[in-house]
């Protein structure tokens, strides 16, 4: 029996793991990807203490520090968390079960999909959600990035190292990424921005051949835009299926509702941290890590019988 | 007799999920006593393999030259099952 099981092993989960063991809790962190979505970050230049570090390296350091102090970190896909007689049972896809007295939900978020025809069919055939991963496969090709946020612009920057042409397709009139990033991407001749357009479908038989676009505002015909790759960067949705089944309350946008002072949810003994919560729209390594620390502290107070 | 099965993991140098697939292949190949190799798309061999199989996302896993997984398999069991199936065919 563990004192604390943390579901999710990204910045929030690993930080909670570190704080859990620092409070002498028997702590298990289970996650599908150790390091979580932070692994995809090309360069992190806003995590204090590191001038510039890759997401995977930063997450490796998080993991090493938590393990150094005694957290057990396990790779696995959690399919269910059940509450029985005050304790929790966590079950994985491989049918392993673990028990604990408290839970921290830190499953983060998953990529928001466009939900347009062709997107699913051509996933892995030119449609991608990870420029860091798949960029090198598009050497000399023409690619599109859908979105106008930091993530979209960062993807365009990565892709410009490999592709022949990079087209950012954005529905608004101006990119909304950090000014520094925007300036950088707009200075690269092979990167072009197509404003006021949204994708309607992805076309291709065996692989992506074109995107079909239409104006976001105003009237206008659909037009075909030939590309070899489509990178979708339109934000994230919280991964809350386990939380829902456990009876955890979500807000109207689907994020886990927590008390921001304690990170506790409506279910006694269940806390949440990181991108999955409704605390802030500002999804950063540092905000996830701080929520993880706070959730672990609250779980500790709960377990020792103090105030939650 | 040792069954001749080769697991090939197609990776890219910057792919954060690729090491997970490589580690998994390492464990499974050891447990089932089969061979495995990592082939990066940054090499000519990797790029050719990717093109031949129409791979446009990494990691991808080939078992005896057949595309078995695109992305990291959900767990070791899934990869082991696919390898065992191939072992029956050789």
Short mmCIF file of C-alpha atoms in Angstrom, two decimals:
data_model
loop_
_atom_site.label_atom_id
_atom_site.label_comp_id
_atom_site.label_asym_id
_atom_site.label_seq_id
_atom_site.Cartn_x
_atom_site.Cartn_y
_atom_site.Cartn_z
CA UNK A 1 0.00 0.00 0.00
CA UNK A 2 1.38 3.38 -1.03
CA UNK A 3 0.57 6.59 0.83
CA UNK A 4 0.31 8.51 -2.42
CA UNK A 5 -0.10 7.54 -6.04
CA UNK A 6 0.35 10.22 -8.68
CA UNK A 7 -1.24 9.48 -12.03
CA UNK A 8 0.76 11.26 -14.74
CA UNK A 9 4.50 11.76 -14.93
CA UNK A 10 4.91 15.19 -16.51
CA UNK A 11 6.17 18.32 -14.79
CA UNK A 12 3.27 18.33 -12.29
CA UNK A 13 3.41 14.61 -11.52
CA UNK A 14 7.18 14.42 -11.10
CA UNK A 15 7.21 17.55 -8.96
CA UNK A 16 4.45 16.05 -6.79
CA UNK A 17 6.51 12.85 -6.60
CA UNK A 18 9.53 14.79 -5.34
CA UNK A 19 7.52 16.63 -2.70
CA UNK A 20 5.72 13.44 -1.69
CA UNK A 21 8.95 11.64 -0.82
CA UNK A 22 10.37 14.75 0.83
CA UNK A 23 7.38 14.48 3.19
CA UNK A 24 8.27 10.82 3.76
CA UNK A 25 5.22 9.54 1.95
CA UNK A 26 5.52 6.19 0.19
CA UNK A 27 5.04 7.61 -3.29
CA UNK A 28 4.43 6.03 -6.67
CA UNK A 29 4.28 8.03 -9.92
CA UNK A 30 2.73 6.23 -12.89
CA UNK A 31 2.66 7.76 -16.35
CA UNK A 32 2.43 6.70 -19.94
CA UNK A 33 5.33 8.95 -20.90
CA UNK A 34 7.81 9.77 -18.16
CA UNK A 35 8.26 13.49 -18.67
CA UNK A 36 4.81 13.96 -20.20
CA UNK A 37 4.07 16.48 -22.87
CA UNK A 38 7.00 18.59 -21.68
CA UNK A 39 9.21 16.09 -23.51
CA UNK A 40 8.13 17.69 -26.78
CA UNK A 41 9.41 21.14 -25.88
CA UNK A 42 12.30 21.91 -28.17
CA UNK A 43 13.95 24.53 -26.02
CA UNK A 44 12.85 25.80 -22.63
CA UNK A 45 14.24 29.21 -21.85
CA UNK A 46 11.88 30.32 -19.10
CA UNK A 47 12.39 27.72 -16.37
CA UNK A 48 14.44 29.49 -13.71
CA UNK A 49 17.86 28.01 -13.10
CA UNK A 50 18.35 26.97 -16.71
CA UNK A 51 19.31 29.50 -19.36
CA UNK A 52 18.27 27.13 -22.13
CA UNK A 53 17.42 23.45 -21.84
CA UNK A 54 15.46 20.96 -23.93
CA UNK A 55 12.15 19.74 -22.52
CA UNK A 56 13.39 16.14 -22.47
CA UNK A 57 16.54 17.09 -20.55
CA UNK A 58 14.57 19.17 -18.03
CA UNK A 59 12.14 16.29 -17.50
CA UNK A 60 15.04 13.85 -17.08
CA UNK A 61 16.33 16.08 -14.29
CA UNK A 62 12.87 16.20 -12.66
CA UNK A 63 12.73 12.42 -12.78
CA UNK A 64 16.24 11.90 -11.42
CA UNK A 65 15.63 14.24 -8.51
CA UNK A 66 12.35 12.55 -7.52
CA UNK A 67 13.97 9.10 -7.77
CA UNK A 68 17.04 10.22 -5.85
CA UNK A 69 14.84 10.94 -2.83
CA UNK A 70 12.97 7.64 -3.13
CA UNK A 71 9.95 8.12 -5.39
CA UNK A 72 9.06 5.04 -7.40
CA UNK A 73 8.40 5.97 -11.02
CA UNK A 74 6.69 3.53 -13.28
CA UNK A 75 5.81 3.66 -16.96
CA UNK A 76 2.26 2.49 -17.53
CA UNK A 77 -1.10 3.55 -18.83
CA UNK A 78 -3.57 3.96 -15.99
CA UNK A 79 -7.02 2.88 -17.10
CA UNK A 80 -8.93 3.17 -13.83
CA UNK A 81 -8.78 4.71 -10.36
CA UNK A 82 -11.37 3.35 -7.95
CA UNK A 83 -12.21 4.42 -4.42
CA UNK A 84 -13.07 1.62 -2.00
CA UNK A 85 -13.46 1.94 1.74
CA UNK A 86 -11.46 5.15 1.84
CA UNK A 87 -8.52 3.76 -0.15
CA UNK A 88 -7.77 3.90 -3.87
CA UNK A 89 -7.00 1.17 -6.37
CA UNK A 90 -5.14 2.17 -9.52
CA UNK A 91 -5.24 -0.28 -12.43
CA UNK A 92 -3.04 -0.17 -15.52
CA UNK A 93 -3.55 -1.41 -19.07
CA UNK A 94 -1.28 -4.38 -18.28
CA UNK A 95 -3.71 -5.25 -15.48
CA UNK A 96 -1.35 -4.37 -12.66
CA UNK A 97 -3.00 -2.94 -9.55
CA UNK A 98 -1.63 -0.58 -6.93
CA UNK A 99 -3.26 0.77 -3.77
CA UNK A 100 -2.89 4.06 -1.99
CA UNK A 101 -4.44 6.29 0.63
CA UNK A 102 -4.39 9.44 -1.51
CA UNK A 103 -4.27 10.28 -5.20
CA UNK A 104 -2.97 13.16 -7.26
CA UNK A 105 -4.35 13.41 -10.78
CA UNK A 106 -1.74 14.90 -13.09
CA UNK A 107 -2.61 13.41 -16.46
CA UNK A 108 -2.17 16.73 -18.24
CA UNK A 109 -3.77 17.28 -21.58
CA UNK A 110 -3.87 15.88 -25.05
CA UNK A 111 -3.78 17.57 -28.41
CA UNK A 112 -6.93 19.26 -29.59
CA UNK A 113 -7.96 17.84 -32.92
CA UNK A 114 -9.35 19.77 -35.85
CA UNK A 115 -12.11 17.19 -36.28
CA UNK A 116 -12.15 17.56 -40.04
CA UNK A 117 -12.33 14.83 -42.71
CA UNK A 118 -8.98 13.24 -43.52
CA UNK A 119 -7.35 14.15 -40.20
CA UNK A 120 -7.65 10.68 -38.63
CA UNK A 121 -7.18 8.74 -41.83
CA UNK A 122 -3.92 10.49 -42.67
CA UNK A 123 -2.49 10.63 -39.14
CA UNK A 124 1.09 9.33 -39.46
CA UNK A 125 0.77 9.76 -43.22
CA UNK A 126 1.57 13.44 -43.25
CA UNK A 127 -0.75 14.59 -40.46
CA UNK A 128 1.23 15.08 -37.25
CA UNK A 129 0.85 16.64 -33.82
CA UNK A 130 4.60 16.66 -33.09
CA UNK A 131 6.98 18.75 -35.16
CA UNK A 132 9.86 17.88 -32.83
CA UNK A 133 9.31 14.18 -33.57
CA UNK A 134 8.43 14.11 -37.23
CA UNK A 135 10.11 17.25 -38.62
CA UNK A 136 13.15 15.39 -40.04
CA UNK A 137 10.85 13.22 -42.19
CA UNK A 138 9.76 16.32 -44.12
CA UNK A 139 13.18 17.28 -45.44
CA UNK A 140 12.74 19.30 -48.63
CA UNK A 141 8.92 19.12 -48.43
CA UNK A 142 6.16 21.71 -48.23
CA UNK A 143 4.32 21.71 -44.91
CA UNK A 144 1.54 23.60 -43.18
CA UNK A 145 1.21 24.42 -39.49
CA UNK A 146 -2.30 25.03 -38.25
CA UNK A 147 -2.57 27.59 -35.43
CA UNK A 148 -1.12 30.90 -34.34
CA UNK A 149 -0.06 30.34 -30.74
CA UNK A 150 3.40 29.86 -29.19
CA UNK A 151 3.22 26.13 -29.94
CA UNK A 152 2.35 26.71 -33.60
CA UNK A 153 5.12 29.23 -34.10
CA UNK A 154 7.66 27.01 -32.32
CA UNK A 155 6.63 24.15 -34.61
CA UNK A 156 7.08 26.36 -37.65
CA UNK A 157 10.58 27.28 -36.42
CA UNK A 158 11.51 23.61 -36.00
CA UNK A 159 10.04 22.68 -39.38
CA UNK A 160 11.91 25.49 -41.11
CA UNK A 161 15.12 23.59 -40.29
CA UNK A 162 13.96 20.69 -42.45
CA UNK A 163 11.20 21.63 -44.88
CA UNK A 164 11.45 23.55 -48.14
CA UNK A 165 8.44 25.74 -47.35
CA UNK A 166 6.48 26.25 -44.15
CA UNK A 167 3.03 27.84 -44.25
CA UNK A 168 1.35 28.85 -41.02
CA UNK A 169 -2.42 28.74 -41.49
CA UNK A 170 -4.18 30.94 -38.97
CA UNK A 171 -7.75 32.08 -38.72
CA UNK A 172 -7.04 35.53 -37.31
CA UNK A 173 -5.27 38.59 -38.74
CA UNK A 174 -2.23 38.48 -36.47
CA UNK A 175 -0.24 35.67 -34.81
CA UNK A 176 -0.80 35.53 -31.06
CA UNK A 177 2.53 33.93 -30.09
CA UNK A 178 5.09 35.67 -27.85
CA UNK A 179 6.37 38.77 -29.70
CA UNK A 180 9.96 37.48 -29.69
CA UNK A 181 8.95 34.18 -31.31
CA UNK A 182 6.70 35.89 -33.84
CA UNK A 183 9.47 38.27 -34.87
CA UNK A 184 11.86 35.35 -35.28
CA UNK A 185 9.52 33.23 -37.39
CA UNK A 186 8.49 36.13 -39.65
CA UNK A 187 12.13 36.85 -40.40
CA UNK A 188 12.64 33.43 -42.03
CA UNK A 189 12.06 33.73 -45.80
CA UNK A 190 10.77 30.16 -46.24
CA UNK A 191 8.05 30.69 -43.59
CA UNK A 192 4.85 32.32 -44.84
CA UNK A 193 1.64 33.04 -42.96
CA UNK A 194 -1.80 32.53 -44.48
CA UNK A 195 -4.21 34.63 -42.39
CA UNK A 196 -7.98 34.42 -42.12
CA UNK A 197 -8.14 30.80 -43.31
CA UNK A 198 -9.34 27.61 -41.61
CA UNK A 199 -8.83 24.07 -42.84
CA UNK A 200 -11.96 22.25 -43.99
CA UNK A 201 -10.42 18.87 -44.86
CA UNK A 202 -7.15 17.07 -45.48
CA UNK A 203 -6.91 15.36 -48.83
CA UNK A 204 -4.80 12.45 -49.97
CA UNK A 205 -5.09 8.76 -50.78
CA UNK A 206 -2.03 7.08 -49.25
CA UNK A 207 -0.54 10.27 -47.82
CA UNK A 208 -1.33 13.95 -47.42
CA UNK A 209 -1.58 15.72 -50.76
CA UNK A 210 -3.42 18.93 -49.94
CA UNK A 211 -5.35 20.94 -47.41
CA UNK A 212 -8.65 22.52 -48.35
CA UNK A 213 -9.03 25.99 -46.82
CA UNK A 214 -11.83 28.49 -46.54
CA UNK A 215 -11.98 32.05 -45.21
CA UNK A 216 -12.63 32.30 -41.46
CA UNK A 217 -14.43 35.62 -41.83
CA UNK A 218 -16.45 36.77 -44.76
CA UNK A 219 -17.52 35.01 -47.88
CA UNK A 220 -15.20 33.05 -50.06
CA UNK A 221 -14.78 29.78 -51.89
CA UNK A 222 -12.95 26.73 -50.65
CA UNK A 223 -9.49 26.52 -52.11
CA UNK A 224 -7.01 23.68 -52.41
CA UNK A 225 -3.61 24.22 -50.85
CA UNK A 226 -1.12 21.50 -51.89
CA UNK A 227 1.13 20.32 -49.01
CA UNK A 228 3.04 17.17 -48.02
CA UNK A 229 2.56 17.57 -44.29
CA UNK A 230 0.06 19.11 -41.87
CA UNK A 231 1.15 19.89 -38.31
CA UNK A 232 -1.77 20.63 -36.03
CA UNK A 233 -1.08 23.02 -33.15
CA UNK A 234 -4.44 24.36 -32.02
CA UNK A 235 -4.09 23.78 -28.30
CA UNK A 236 -4.95 21.03 -25.88
CA UNK A 237 -7.86 19.41 -24.09
CA UNK A 238 -7.53 18.01 -20.56
CA UNK A 239 -7.20 14.21 -20.21
CA UNK A 240 -9.96 13.61 -17.73
CA UNK A 241 -11.64 10.27 -18.51
CA UNK A 242 -10.21 8.65 -15.34
CA UNK A 243 -11.16 11.66 -13.25
CA UNK A 244 -14.75 11.57 -14.53
CA UNK A 245 -15.18 7.91 -13.64
CA UNK A 246 -13.86 8.62 -10.17
CA UNK A 247 -16.60 11.21 -9.70
CA UNK A 248 -14.29 14.21 -9.79
CA UNK A 249 -16.06 17.43 -10.70
CA UNK A 250 -15.03 19.17 -13.92
CA UNK A 251 -15.72 22.76 -14.93
CA UNK A 252 -17.70 23.64 -18.05
CA UNK A 253 -14.55 23.51 -20.20
CA UNK A 254 -13.71 20.03 -18.94
CA UNK A 255 -10.87 20.93 -16.55
CA UNK A 256 -10.71 19.42 -13.06
CA UNK A 257 -12.13 21.84 -10.51
CA UNK A 258 -9.77 22.32 -7.60
CA UNK A 259 -9.44 24.61 -4.65
CA UNK A 260 -6.42 26.67 -5.83
CA UNK A 261 -5.17 27.02 -2.25
CA UNK A 262 -4.90 23.26 -1.73
CA UNK A 263 -5.42 21.58 -5.14
CA UNK A 264 -8.07 19.34 -3.56
CA UNK A 265 -10.95 18.12 -5.71
CA UNK A 266 -14.52 17.37 -4.62
CA UNK A 267 -13.52 13.74 -3.86
CA UNK A 268 -11.89 13.32 -0.47
CA UNK A 269 -8.26 12.23 -0.77
CA UNK A 270 -8.07 13.17 -4.45
CA UNK A 271 -5.96 16.13 -5.56
CA UNK A 272 -5.09 17.39 -9.02
CA UNK A 273 -2.19 19.36 -10.49
CA UNK A 274 -0.88 20.74 -13.75
CA UNK A 275 -2.53 21.20 -17.14
CA UNK A 276 -5.53 19.10 -16.11
CA UNK A 277 -6.78 21.66 -13.56
CA UNK A 278 -8.83 24.82 -13.90
CA UNK A 279 -6.38 26.92 -11.86
CA UNK A 280 -4.93 28.87 -14.76
CA UNK A 281 -4.88 29.05 -18.54
CA UNK A 282 -1.18 29.79 -18.25
CA UNK A 283 0.15 26.29 -18.93
CA UNK A 284 3.85 26.31 -18.23
CA UNK A 285 6.48 23.99 -16.73
CA UNK A 286 6.71 26.28 -13.74
CA UNK A 287 2.97 26.50 -13.08
CA UNK A 288 2.61 22.71 -13.41
CA UNK A 289 5.55 22.10 -11.08
CA UNK A 290 4.22 24.50 -8.45
CA UNK A 291 0.77 22.91 -8.53
CA UNK A 292 2.38 19.47 -8.14
CA UNK A 293 4.28 20.64 -5.07
CA UNK A 294 1.16 22.15 -3.52
CA UNK A 295 -0.95 19.06 -4.21
CA UNK A 296 1.65 16.81 -2.57
CA UNK A 297 1.80 19.09 0.47
CA UNK A 298 -1.99 19.02 0.81
CA UNK A 299 -2.03 15.23 0.43
CA UNK A 300 0.59 15.05 3.18
CA UNK A 301 -1.53 17.19 5.53
CA UNK A 302 -4.58 15.05 4.70
CA UNK A 303 -2.70 11.80 5.37
CA UNK A 304 -1.31 12.92 8.69
CA UNK A 305 -4.81 13.91 9.68
CA UNK A 306 -4.32 17.65 9.68
CA UNK A 307 -6.40 20.14 7.81
CA UNK A 308 -6.73 19.44 4.11
CA UNK B 1 16.06 -23.40 -32.49
CA UNK B 2 16.32 -19.61 -32.22
CA UNK B 3 13.68 -17.92 -34.36
CA UNK B 4 15.03 -15.25 -36.69
CA UNK B 5 13.05 -12.14 -35.93
CA UNK B 6 14.31 -8.58 -36.25
CA UNK B 7 12.62 -5.63 -34.58
CA UNK B 8 13.58 -2.31 -36.19
CA UNK B 9 12.74 0.95 -34.47
CA UNK B 10 12.62 3.90 -36.84
CA UNK B 11 13.54 7.05 -34.91
CA UNK B 12 14.53 10.67 -35.40
CA UNK B 13 17.27 12.40 -33.40
CA UNK B 14 14.90 14.96 -31.86
CA UNK B 15 11.93 12.69 -31.16
CA UNK B 16 11.24 12.62 -27.41
CA UNK B 17 9.09 9.47 -27.55
CA UNK B 18 11.58 7.40 -29.57
CA UNK B 19 13.75 6.38 -26.59
CA UNK B 20 10.60 4.85 -25.02
CA UNK B 21 10.11 2.63 -28.07
CA UNK B 22 13.80 1.73 -28.18
CA UNK B 23 13.83 0.79 -24.49
CA UNK B 24 10.70 -1.28 -25.00
CA UNK B 25 12.22 -3.11 -27.98
CA UNK B 26 15.35 -3.75 -25.96
CA UNK B 27 13.35 -5.37 -23.14
CA UNK B 28 11.11 -7.39 -25.45
CA UNK B 29 13.95 -8.58 -27.69
CA UNK B 30 15.87 -9.72 -24.60
CA UNK B 31 12.87 -11.52 -23.14
CA UNK B 32 12.04 -13.29 -26.40
CA UNK B 33 15.64 -13.73 -27.56
CA UNK B 34 15.26 -11.92 -30.88
CA UNK B 35 17.31 -9.13 -32.50
CA UNK B 36 16.53 -5.45 -32.54
CA UNK B 37 18.08 -2.35 -34.04
CA UNK B 38 17.42 1.36 -33.98
CA UNK B 39 17.49 3.05 -37.37
CA UNK B 40 17.45 6.85 -37.43
CA UNK B 41 15.84 8.76 -40.28
CA UNK B 42 18.88 11.02 -40.08
CA UNK B 43 20.78 8.18 -41.84
CA UNK B 44 20.35 7.15 -45.48
CA UNK B 45 19.24 3.67 -44.41
CA UNK B 46 16.60 5.11 -42.09
CA UNK B 47 15.27 7.55 -44.63
CA UNK B 48 15.02 4.81 -47.27
CA UNK B 49 13.27 2.45 -44.86
CA UNK B 50 10.81 5.20 -43.89
CA UNK B 51 10.08 6.03 -47.54
CA UNK B 52 9.71 2.37 -48.50
CA UNK B 53 7.07 1.83 -45.82
CA UNK B 54 5.42 5.22 -46.19
CA UNK B 55 6.41 6.16 -42.62
CA UNK B 56 5.85 9.87 -41.94
CA UNK B 57 5.80 9.73 -38.15
CA UNK B 58 8.23 8.36 -35.60
CA UNK B 59 8.75 6.16 -33.72
CA UNK B 60 7.59 3.38 -36.01
CA UNK B 61 8.31 -0.31 -35.53
CA UNK B 62 9.00 -2.87 -38.23
CA UNK B 63 9.01 -6.57 -37.41
CA UNK B 64 10.86 -8.61 -40.02
CA UNK B 65 10.46 -5.79 -42.49
CA UNK B 66 6.72 -5.35 -41.95
CA UNK B 67 5.27 -2.20 -40.44
CA UNK B 68 3.83 -3.28 -37.08
CA UNK B 69 3.39 -0.06 -35.05
CA UNK B 70 3.23 3.64 -35.73
CA UNK B 71 3.89 5.36 -32.42
CA UNK B 72 4.94 3.75 -29.15
CA UNK B 73 2.98 0.52 -28.47
CA UNK B 74 0.72 0.88 -25.42
CA UNK B 75 2.87 -1.55 -23.42
CA UNK B 76 5.57 -4.25 -23.67
CA UNK B 77 2.84 -6.87 -23.97
CA UNK B 78 1.55 -5.42 -27.25
CA UNK B 79 4.99 -5.47 -28.84
CA UNK B 80 5.71 -8.95 -27.44
CA UNK B 81 2.43 -10.25 -28.85
CA UNK B 82 3.27 -8.93 -32.34
CA UNK B 83 6.77 -10.42 -32.16
CA UNK B 84 5.43 -13.81 -31.04
CA UNK B 85 2.98 -13.81 -33.91
CA UNK B 86 5.86 -13.26 -36.32
CA UNK B 87 7.85 -16.02 -34.58
CA UNK B 88 5.09 -18.46 -35.48
CA UNK B 89 5.48 -17.51 -39.14
CA UNK B 90 9.22 -18.04 -39.47
#
